[in-house]
Amino acid sequence: MQPVTRALQLRSLVVLIVGLLWIVGTRHVIGVPVIATSQQRIPMVSAQTLNGQIVQTIPHSGQPVIYVLWASWCPPCRAELPVLQGLAPSLAQANIAVILVNQGEVPAEAAQWLADSQITLPVWYDPQHAFATAFQAHDLPSTIFVDKEGIVDLIYRGPVTREVIETMRDTWLQKAEVTP
């Protein structure tokens, strides 16, 4: 076993300080946040498109929506987004929208990664982490499943699999068949 060098100690300290600063800097909340949990109506949360247009959740859209919180620096996100892209045609056929909500990155940098990865799903940019705060979903990726009535069916923290997405799709389709 090699002795710990002073340079290694210094690097470890710098990494720790940078990590703490990042945590404090990304967890800022002005006022009392609106927190959504499963089986509650989705709160109004705003973000922006690549060109700066303000967009927001629609509590009564009449269409199920899957919001995926992600970042291009996140390895599980990088693995998950191509799976979602592959499922996009079957989700669109079932009238289910998928919106990727980037958490805190410079939009142009995240857009470049999406282009390089051939991800064409709609993207919103959330520089203030409003989605993560509203859904208590600071783990990336996190996926929020909202039914056509605007009720949050599931908040899934961590990478989703094809099976999770297909199960939610099938659940919503069965629910639509039963509901007049």
JSON list of C-alpha atoms in Angstrom, two decimals:
[
{"chain": "A", "resi": 1, "resn": "MET", "atom": "CA", "xyz": [0.00, 0.00, 0.00]},
{"chain": "A", "resi": 2, "resn": "GLN", "atom": "CA", "xyz": [1.43, 3.37, -1.02]},
{"chain": "A", "resi": 3, "resn": "PRO", "atom": "CA", "xyz": [1.42, 6.29, 1.37]},
{"chain": "A", "resi": 4, "resn": "VAL", "atom": "CA", "xyz": [-1.07, 9.06, 0.62]},
{"chain": "A", "resi": 5, "resn": "THR", "atom": "CA", "xyz": [0.75, 11.93, -1.01]},
{"chain": "A", "resi": 6, "resn": "ARG", "atom": "CA", "xyz": [0.15, 15.56, -0.27]},
{"chain": "A", "resi": 7, "resn": "ALA", "atom": "CA", "xyz": [-0.86, 16.15, -3.93]},
{"chain": "A", "resi": 8, "resn": "LEU", "atom": "CA", "xyz": [-3.52, 13.42, -3.68]},
{"chain": "A", "resi": 9, "resn": "GLN", "atom": "CA", "xyz": [-4.86, 14.93, -0.47]},
{"chain": "A", "resi": 10, "resn": "LEU", "atom": "CA", "xyz": [-5.03, 18.36, -2.11]},
{"chain": "A", "resi": 11, "resn": "ARG", "atom": "CA", "xyz": [-6.84, 16.97, -5.19]},
{"chain": "A", "resi": 12, "resn": "SER", "atom": "CA", "xyz": [-9.31, 15.14, -2.98]},
{"chain": "A", "resi": 13, "resn": "LEU", "atom": "CA", "xyz": [-10.00, 18.32, -1.03]},
{"chain": "A", "resi": 14, "resn": "VAL", "atom": "CA", "xyz": [-10.56, 20.30, -4.25]},
{"chain": "A", "resi": 15, "resn": "VAL", "atom": "CA", "xyz": [-12.98, 17.64, -5.57]},
{"chain": "A", "resi": 16, "resn": "LEU", "atom": "CA", "xyz": [-14.86, 17.68, -2.26]},
{"chain": "A", "resi": 17, "resn": "ILE", "atom": "CA", "xyz": [-15.16, 21.49, -2.25]},
{"chain": "A", "resi": 18, "resn": "VAL", "atom": "CA", "xyz": [-16.26, 21.63, -5.90]},
{"chain": "A", "resi": 19, "resn": "GLY", "atom": "CA", "xyz": [-18.82, 18.89, -5.22]},
{"chain": "A", "resi": 20, "resn": "LEU", "atom": "CA", "xyz": [-20.22, 20.72, -2.21]},
{"chain": "A", "resi": 21, "resn": "LEU", "atom": "CA", "xyz": [-20.41, 23.98, -4.14]},
{"chain": "A", "resi": 22, "resn": "TRP", "atom": "CA", "xyz": [-22.26, 22.21, -6.96]},
{"chain": "A", "resi": 23, "resn": "ILE", "atom": "CA", "xyz": [-24.75, 20.67, -4.52]},
{"chain": "A", "resi": 24, "resn": "VAL", "atom": "CA", "xyz": [-25.39, 24.01, -2.81]},
{"chain": "A", "resi": 25, "resn": "GLY", "atom": "CA", "xyz": [-25.56, 25.87, -6.14]},
{"chain": "A", "resi": 26, "resn": "THR", "atom": "CA", "xyz": [-28.06, 23.50, -7.73]},
{"chain": "A", "resi": 27, "resn": "ARG", "atom": "CA", "xyz": [-30.33, 23.14, -4.74]},
{"chain": "A", "resi": 28, "resn": "HIS", "atom": "CA", "xyz": [-31.32, 26.80, -4.41]},
{"chain": "A", "resi": 29, "resn": "VAL", "atom": "CA", "xyz": [-35.03, 27.41, -4.09]},
{"chain": "A", "resi": 30, "resn": "ILE", "atom": "CA", "xyz": [-36.73, 30.78, -3.91]},
{"chain": "A", "resi": 31, "resn": "GLY", "atom": "CA", "xyz": [-39.80, 30.66, -1.71]},
{"chain": "A", "resi": 32, "resn": "VAL", "atom": "CA", "xyz": [-41.64, 27.43, -0.95]},
{"chain": "A", "resi": 33, "resn": "PRO", "atom": "CA", "xyz": [-41.47, 24.96, -3.82]},
{"chain": "A", "resi": 34, "resn": "VAL", "atom": "CA", "xyz": [-44.55, 23.19, -5.14]},
{"chain": "A", "resi": 35, "resn": "ILE", "atom": "CA", "xyz": [-43.95, 19.51, -4.55]},
{"chain": "A", "resi": 36, "resn": "ALA", "atom": "CA", "xyz": [-45.79, 16.90, -6.60]},
{"chain": "A", "resi": 37, "resn": "THR", "atom": "CA", "xyz": [-46.09, 13.26, -5.66]},
{"chain": "A", "resi": 38, "resn": "SER", "atom": "CA", "xyz": [-47.75, 10.31, -7.31]},
{"chain": "A", "resi": 39, "resn": "GLN", "atom": "CA", "xyz": [-51.52, 10.55, -7.72]},
{"chain": "A", "resi": 40, "resn": "GLN", "atom": "CA", "xyz": [-51.54, 14.36, -7.50]},
{"chain": "A", "resi": 41, "resn": "ARG", "atom": "CA", "xyz": [-52.28, 16.76, -10.33]},
{"chain": "A", "resi": 42, "resn": "ILE", "atom": "CA", "xyz": [-49.14, 17.94, -12.09]},
{"chain": "A", "resi": 43, "resn": "PRO", "atom": "CA", "xyz": [-48.14, 21.43, -10.96]},
{"chain": "A", "resi": 44, "resn": "MET", "atom": "CA", "xyz": [-47.49, 24.21, -13.44]},
{"chain": "A", "resi": 45, "resn": "VAL", "atom": "CA", "xyz": [-43.74, 24.10, -14.09]},
{"chain": "A", "resi": 46, "resn": "SER", "atom": "CA", "xyz": [-41.97, 26.29, -16.66]},
{"chain": "A", "resi": 47, "resn": "ALA", "atom": "CA", "xyz": [-38.91, 25.73, -18.81]},
{"chain": "A", "resi": 48, "resn": "GLN", "atom": "CA", "xyz": [-37.69, 27.06, -22.15]},
{"chain": "A", "resi": 49, "resn": "THR", "atom": "CA", "xyz": [-36.99, 25.77, -25.63]},
{"chain": "A", "resi": 50, "resn": "LEU", "atom": "CA", "xyz": [-33.63, 26.04, -27.37]},
{"chain": "A", "resi": 51, "resn": "ASN", "atom": "CA", "xyz": [-34.68, 29.37, -28.89]},
{"chain": "A", "resi": 52, "resn": "GLY", "atom": "CA", "xyz": [-35.72, 30.74, -25.48]},
{"chain": "A", "resi": 53, "resn": "GLN", "atom": "CA", "xyz": [-39.50, 30.34, -25.80]},
{"chain": "A", "resi": 54, "resn": "ILE", "atom": "CA", "xyz": [-41.16, 29.73, -22.42]},
{"chain": "A", "resi": 55, "resn": "VAL", "atom": "CA", "xyz": [-43.05, 26.42, -22.17]},
{"chain": "A", "resi": 56, "resn": "GLN", "atom": "CA", "xyz": [-44.88, 24.85, -19.27]},
{"chain": "A", "resi": 57, "resn": "THR", "atom": "CA", "xyz": [-46.67, 21.76, -18.14]},
{"chain": "A", "resi": 58, "resn": "ILE", "atom": "CA", "xyz": [-50.35, 21.61, -18.96]},
{"chain": "A", "resi": 59, "resn": "PRO", "atom": "CA", "xyz": [-52.40, 20.09, -16.13]},
{"chain": "A", "resi": 60, "resn": "HIS", "atom": "CA", "xyz": [-55.32, 19.11, -18.43]},
{"chain": "A", "resi": 61, "resn": "SER", "atom": "CA", "xyz": [-53.64, 18.24, -21.73]},
{"chain": "A", "resi": 62, "resn": "GLY", "atom": "CA", "xyz": [-55.89, 15.26, -22.52]},
{"chain": "A", "resi": 63, "resn": "GLN", "atom": "CA", "xyz": [-52.74, 13.37, -23.52]},
{"chain": "A", "resi": 64, "resn": "PRO", "atom": "CA", "xyz": [-50.38, 11.28, -21.38]},
{"chain": "A", "resi": 65, "resn": "VAL", "atom": "CA", "xyz": [-46.92, 12.86, -21.11]},
{"chain": "A", "resi": 66, "resn": "ILE", "atom": "CA", "xyz": [-43.58, 11.37, -20.11]},
{"chain": "A", "resi": 67, "resn": "TYR", "atom": "CA", "xyz": [-41.17, 14.03, -18.81]},
{"chain": "A", "resi": 68, "resn": "VAL", "atom": "CA", "xyz": [-37.57, 12.82, -18.66]},
{"chain": "A", "resi": 69, "resn": "LEU", "atom": "CA", "xyz": [-35.15, 14.85, -16.51]},
{"chain": "A", "resi": 70, "resn": "TRP", "atom": "CA", "xyz": [-31.64, 14.42, -17.86]},
{"chain": "A", "resi": 71, "resn": "ALA", "atom": "CA", "xyz": [-28.23, 15.95, -18.52]},
{"chain": "A", "resi": 72, "resn": "SER", "atom": "CA", "xyz": [-25.67, 15.14, -21.21]},
{"chain": "A", "resi": 73, "resn": "TRP", "atom": "CA", "xyz": [-22.92, 14.60, -18.61]},
{"chain": "A", "resi": 74, "resn": "CYS", "atom": "CA", "xyz": [-24.99, 11.84, -16.93]},
{"chain": "A", "resi": 75, "resn": "PRO", "atom": "CA", "xyz": [-23.96, 8.32, -18.13]},
{"chain": "A", "resi": 76, "resn": "PRO", "atom": "CA", "xyz": [-27.32, 6.65, -17.27]},
{"chain": "A", "resi": 77, "resn": "CYS", "atom": "CA", "xyz": [-29.09, 9.47, -19.16]},
{"chain": "A", "resi": 78, "resn": "ARG", "atom": "CA", "xyz": [-26.87, 8.86, -22.18]},
{"chain": "A", "resi": 79, "resn": "ALA", "atom": "CA", "xyz": [-27.88, 5.19, -22.07]},
{"chain": "A", "resi": 80, "resn": "GLU", "atom": "CA", "xyz": [-31.59, 5.88, -21.52]},
{"chain": "A", "resi": 81, "resn": "LEU", "atom": "CA", "xyz": [-32.29, 8.49, -24.20]},
{"chain": "A", "resi": 82, "resn": "PRO", "atom": "CA", "xyz": [-31.61, 6.20, -27.19]},
{"chain": "A", "resi": 83, "resn": "VAL", "atom": "CA", "xyz": [-34.05, 3.67, -25.69]},
{"chain": "A", "resi": 84, "resn": "LEU", "atom": "CA", "xyz": [-36.71, 6.40, -25.50]},
{"chain": "A", "resi": 85, "resn": "GLN", "atom": "CA", "xyz": [-35.89, 7.51, -29.04]},
{"chain": "A", "resi": 86, "resn": "GLY", "atom": "CA", "xyz": [-36.42, 3.93, -30.20]},
{"chain": "A", "resi": 87, "resn": "LEU", "atom": "CA", "xyz": [-39.80, 3.75, -28.44]},
{"chain": "A", "resi": 88, "resn": "ALA", "atom": "CA", "xyz": [-40.92, 7.17, -29.75]},
{"chain": "A", "resi": 89, "resn": "PRO", "atom": "CA", "xyz": [-42.91, 5.80, -32.75]},
{"chain": "A", "resi": 90, "resn": "SER", "atom": "CA", "xyz": [-44.95, 3.38, -30.62]},
{"chain": "A", "resi": 91, "resn": "LEU", "atom": "CA", "xyz": [-45.52, 6.08, -27.99]},
{"chain": "A", "resi": 92, "resn": "ALA", "atom": "CA", "xyz": [-46.64, 8.59, -30.63]},
{"chain": "A", "resi": 93, "resn": "GLN", "atom": "CA", "xyz": [-48.99, 5.98, -32.09]},
{"chain": "A", "resi": 94, "resn": "ALA", "atom": "CA", "xyz": [-50.51, 5.58, -28.61]},
{"chain": "A", "resi": 95, "resn": "ASN", "atom": "CA", "xyz": [-50.83, 9.42, -28.39]},
{"chain": "A", "resi": 96, "resn": "ILE", "atom": "CA", "xyz": [-48.23, 9.65, -25.61]},
{"chain": "A", "resi": 97, "resn": "ALA", "atom": "CA", "xyz": [-45.91, 12.65, -25.64]},
{"chain": "A", "resi": 98, "resn": "VAL", "atom": "CA", "xyz": [-42.29, 12.43, -24.52]},
{"chain": "A", "resi": 99, "resn": "ILE", "atom": "CA", "xyz": [-40.53, 15.62, -23.45]},
{"chain": "A", "resi": 100, "resn": "LEU", "atom": "CA", "xyz": [-36.89, 15.63, -22.45]},
{"chain": "A", "resi": 101, "resn": "VAL", "atom": "CA", "xyz": [-36.25, 18.22, -19.74]},
{"chain": "A", "resi": 102, "resn": "ASN", "atom": "CA", "xyz": [-32.57, 19.10, -19.54]},
{"chain": "A", "resi": 103, "resn": "GLN", "atom": "CA", "xyz": [-31.45, 20.04, -16.04]},
{"chain": "A", "resi": 104, "resn": "GLY", "atom": "CA", "xyz": [-29.18, 23.06, -15.78]},
{"chain": "A", "resi": 105, "resn": "GLU", "atom": "CA", "xyz": [-26.95, 22.73, -18.83]},
{"chain": "A", "resi": 106, "resn": "VAL", "atom": "CA", "xyz": [-26.12, 25.36, -21.40]},
{"chain": "A", "resi": 107, "resn": "PRO", "atom": "CA", "xyz": [-28.80, 24.68, -24.04]},
{"chain": "A", "resi": 108, "resn": "ALA", "atom": "CA", "xyz": [-26.43, 24.84, -27.01]},
{"chain": "A", "resi": 109, "resn": "GLU", "atom": "CA", "xyz": [-24.08, 22.25, -25.45]},
{"chain": "A", "resi": 110, "resn": "ALA", "atom": "CA", "xyz": [-26.92, 19.86, -24.59]},
{"chain": "A", "resi": 111, "resn": "ALA", "atom": "CA", "xyz": [-28.44, 20.36, -28.06]},
{"chain": "A", "resi": 112, "resn": "GLN", "atom": "CA", "xyz": [-25.12, 19.47, -29.65]},
{"chain": "A", "resi": 113, "resn": "TRP", "atom": "CA", "xyz": [-24.95, 16.20, -27.70]},
{"chain": "A", "resi": 114, "resn": "LEU", "atom": "CA", "xyz": [-28.54, 15.40, -28.75]},
{"chain": "A", "resi": 115, "resn": "ALA", "atom": "CA", "xyz": [-27.72, 16.09, -32.40]},
{"chain": "A", "resi": 116, "resn": "ASP", "atom": "CA", "xyz": [-24.57, 13.97, -32.23]},
{"chain": "A", "resi": 117, "resn": "SER", "atom": "CA", "xyz": [-26.61, 11.16, -30.63]},
{"chain": "A", "resi": 118, "resn": "GLN", "atom": "CA", "xyz": [-29.46, 11.51, -33.15]},
{"chain": "A", "resi": 119, "resn": "ILE", "atom": "CA", "xyz": [-32.03, 12.18, -30.42]},
{"chain": "A", "resi": 120, "resn": "THR", "atom": "CA", "xyz": [-34.95, 14.05, -32.00]},
{"chain": "A", "resi": 121, "resn": "LEU", "atom": "CA", "xyz": [-37.48, 14.09, -29.15]},
{"chain": "A", "resi": 122, "resn": "PRO", "atom": "CA", "xyz": [-38.76, 17.49, -28.00]},
{"chain": "A", "resi": 123, "resn": "VAL", "atom": "CA", "xyz": [-36.46, 19.14, -25.47]},
{"chain": "A", "resi": 124, "resn": "TRP", "atom": "CA", "xyz": [-37.10, 21.73, -22.79]},
{"chain": "A", "resi": 125, "resn": "TYR", "atom": "CA", "xyz": [-34.28, 23.41, -20.88]},
{"chain": "A", "resi": 126, "resn": "ASP", "atom": "CA", "xyz": [-34.66, 23.93, -17.15]},
{"chain": "A", "resi": 127, "resn": "PRO", "atom": "CA", "xyz": [-31.73, 26.08, -15.98]},
{"chain": "A", "resi": 128, "resn": "GLN", "atom": "CA", "xyz": [-33.17, 26.58, -12.48]},
{"chain": "A", "resi": 129, "resn": "HIS", "atom": "CA", "xyz": [-34.00, 22.88, -11.89]},
{"chain": "A", "resi": 130, "resn": "ALA", "atom": "CA", "xyz": [-37.69, 23.73, -11.40]},
{"chain": "A", "resi": 131, "resn": "PHE", "atom": "CA", "xyz": [-38.77, 20.23, -12.48]},
{"chain": "A", "resi": 132, "resn": "ALA", "atom": "CA", "xyz": [-36.31, 18.52, -10.15]},
{"chain": "A", "resi": 133, "resn": "THR", "atom": "CA", "xyz": [-37.55, 20.68, -7.28]},
{"chain": "A", "resi": 134, "resn": "ALA", "atom": "CA", "xyz": [-41.26, 20.29, -8.09]},
{"chain": "A", "resi": 135, "resn": "PHE", "atom": "CA", "xyz": [-41.01, 16.51, -8.27]},
{"chain": "A", "resi": 136, "resn": "GLN", "atom": "CA", "xyz": [-38.28, 15.98, -5.66]},
{"chain": "A", "resi": 137, "resn": "ALA", "atom": "CA", "xyz": [-36.34, 14.29, -8.45]},
{"chain": "A", "resi": 138, "resn": "HIS", "atom": "CA", "xyz": [-32.76, 15.53, -8.17]},
{"chain": "A", "resi": 139, "resn": "ASP", "atom": "CA", "xyz": [-31.43, 12.13, -9.25]},
{"chain": "A", "resi": 140, "resn": "LEU", "atom": "CA", "xyz": [-30.72, 11.93, -12.94]},
{"chain": "A", "resi": 141, "resn": "PRO", "atom": "CA", "xyz": [-32.30, 10.55, -14.91]},
{"chain": "A", "resi": 142, "resn": "SER", "atom": "CA", "xyz": [-35.76, 10.81, -13.41]},
{"chain": "A", "resi": 143, "resn": "THR", "atom": "CA", "xyz": [-38.93, 10.14, -15.36]},
{"chain": "A", "resi": 144, "resn": "ILE", "atom": "CA", "xyz": [-42.35, 11.57, -14.55]},
{"chain": "A", "resi": 145, "resn": "PHE", "atom": "CA", "xyz": [-45.37, 9.78, -16.00]},
{"chain": "A", "resi": 146, "resn": "VAL", "atom": "CA", "xyz": [-48.46, 12.02, -16.21]},
{"chain": "A", "resi": 147, "resn": "ASP", "atom": "CA", "xyz": [-51.76, 10.56, -17.41]},
{"chain": "A", "resi": 148, "resn": "LYS", "atom": "CA", "xyz": [-54.18, 12.31, -19.79]},
{"chain": "A", "resi": 149, "resn": "GLU", "atom": "CA", "xyz": [-56.07, 13.82, -16.85]},
{"chain": "A", "resi": 150, "resn": "GLY", "atom": "CA", "xyz": [-52.90, 15.53, -15.60]},
{"chain": "A", "resi": 151, "resn": "ILE", "atom": "CA", "xyz": [-52.40, 13.14, -12.67]},
{"chain": "A", "resi": 152, "resn": "VAL", "atom": "CA", "xyz": [-48.85, 12.08, -11.87]},
{"chain": "A", "resi": 153, "resn": "ASP", "atom": "CA", "xyz": [-48.98, 8.29, -12.10]},
{"chain": "A", "resi": 154, "resn": "LEU", "atom": "CA", "xyz": [-45.35, 7.58, -11.31]},
{"chain": "A", "resi": 155, "resn": "ILE", "atom": "CA", "xyz": [-42.09, 9.38, -10.55]},
{"chain": "A", "resi": 156, "resn": "TYR", "atom": "CA", "xyz": [-39.32, 6.98, -11.47]},
{"chain": "A", "resi": 157, "resn": "ARG", "atom": "CA", "xyz": [-35.89, 7.97, -10.15]},
{"chain": "A", "resi": 158, "resn": "GLY", "atom": "CA", "xyz": [-33.04, 6.37, -12.06]},
{"chain": "A", "resi": 159, "resn": "PRO", "atom": "CA", "xyz": [-32.78, 5.02, -15.57]},
{"chain": "A", "resi": 160, "resn": "VAL", "atom": "CA", "xyz": [-35.96, 3.51, -16.98]},
{"chain": "A", "resi": 161, "resn": "THR", "atom": "CA", "xyz": [-35.94, 0.40, -19.07]},
{"chain": "A", "resi": 162, "resn": "ARG", "atom": "CA", "xyz": [-37.89, -0.39, -22.21]},
{"chain": "A", "resi": 163, "resn": "GLU", "atom": "CA", "xyz": [-40.15, -2.59, -20.05]},
{"chain": "A", "resi": 164, "resn": "VAL", "atom": "CA", "xyz": [-41.06, 0.26, -17.67]},
{"chain": "A", "resi": 165, "resn": "ILE", "atom": "CA", "xyz": [-42.01, 2.53, -20.58]},
{"chain": "A", "resi": 166, "resn": "GLU", "atom": "CA", "xyz": [-44.00, -0.21, -22.31]},
{"chain": "A", "resi": 167, "resn": "THR", "atom": "CA", "xyz": [-45.79, -1.10, -19.06]},
{"chain": "A", "resi": 168, "resn": "MET", "atom": "CA", "xyz": [-46.86, 2.53, -18.55]},
{"chain": "A", "resi": 169, "resn": "ARG", "atom": "CA", "xyz": [-47.94, 2.78, -22.21]},
{"chain": "A", "resi": 170, "resn": "ASP", "atom": "CA", "xyz": [-50.01, -0.40, -21.93]},
{"chain": "A", "resi": 171, "resn": "THR", "atom": "CA", "xyz": [-51.50, 0.73, -18.61]},
{"chain": "A", "resi": 172, "resn": "TRP", "atom": "CA", "xyz": [-52.58, 4.06, -20.13]},
{"chain": "A", "resi": 173, "resn": "LEU", "atom": "CA", "xyz": [-54.02, 2.31, -23.21]},
{"chain": "A", "resi": 174, "resn": "GLN", "atom": "CA", "xyz": [-56.02, -0.09, -21.02]},
{"chain": "A", "resi": 175, "resn": "LYS", "atom": "CA", "xyz": [-57.20, 2.83, -18.87]},
{"chain": "A", "resi": 176, "resn": "ALA", "atom": "CA", "xyz": [-58.36, 4.64, -22.03]},
{"chain": "A", "resi": 177, "resn": "GLU", "atom": "CA", "xyz": [-60.36, 1.59, -23.16]},
{"chain": "A", "resi": 178, "resn": "VAL", "atom": "CA", "xyz": [-62.19, 1.41, -19.83]},
{"chain": "A", "resi": 179, "resn": "THR", "atom": "CA", "xyz": [-62.87, 5.15, -19.54]},
{"chain": "A", "resi": 180, "resn": "PRO", "atom": "CA", "xyz": [-65.78, 6.38, -21.70]}
]
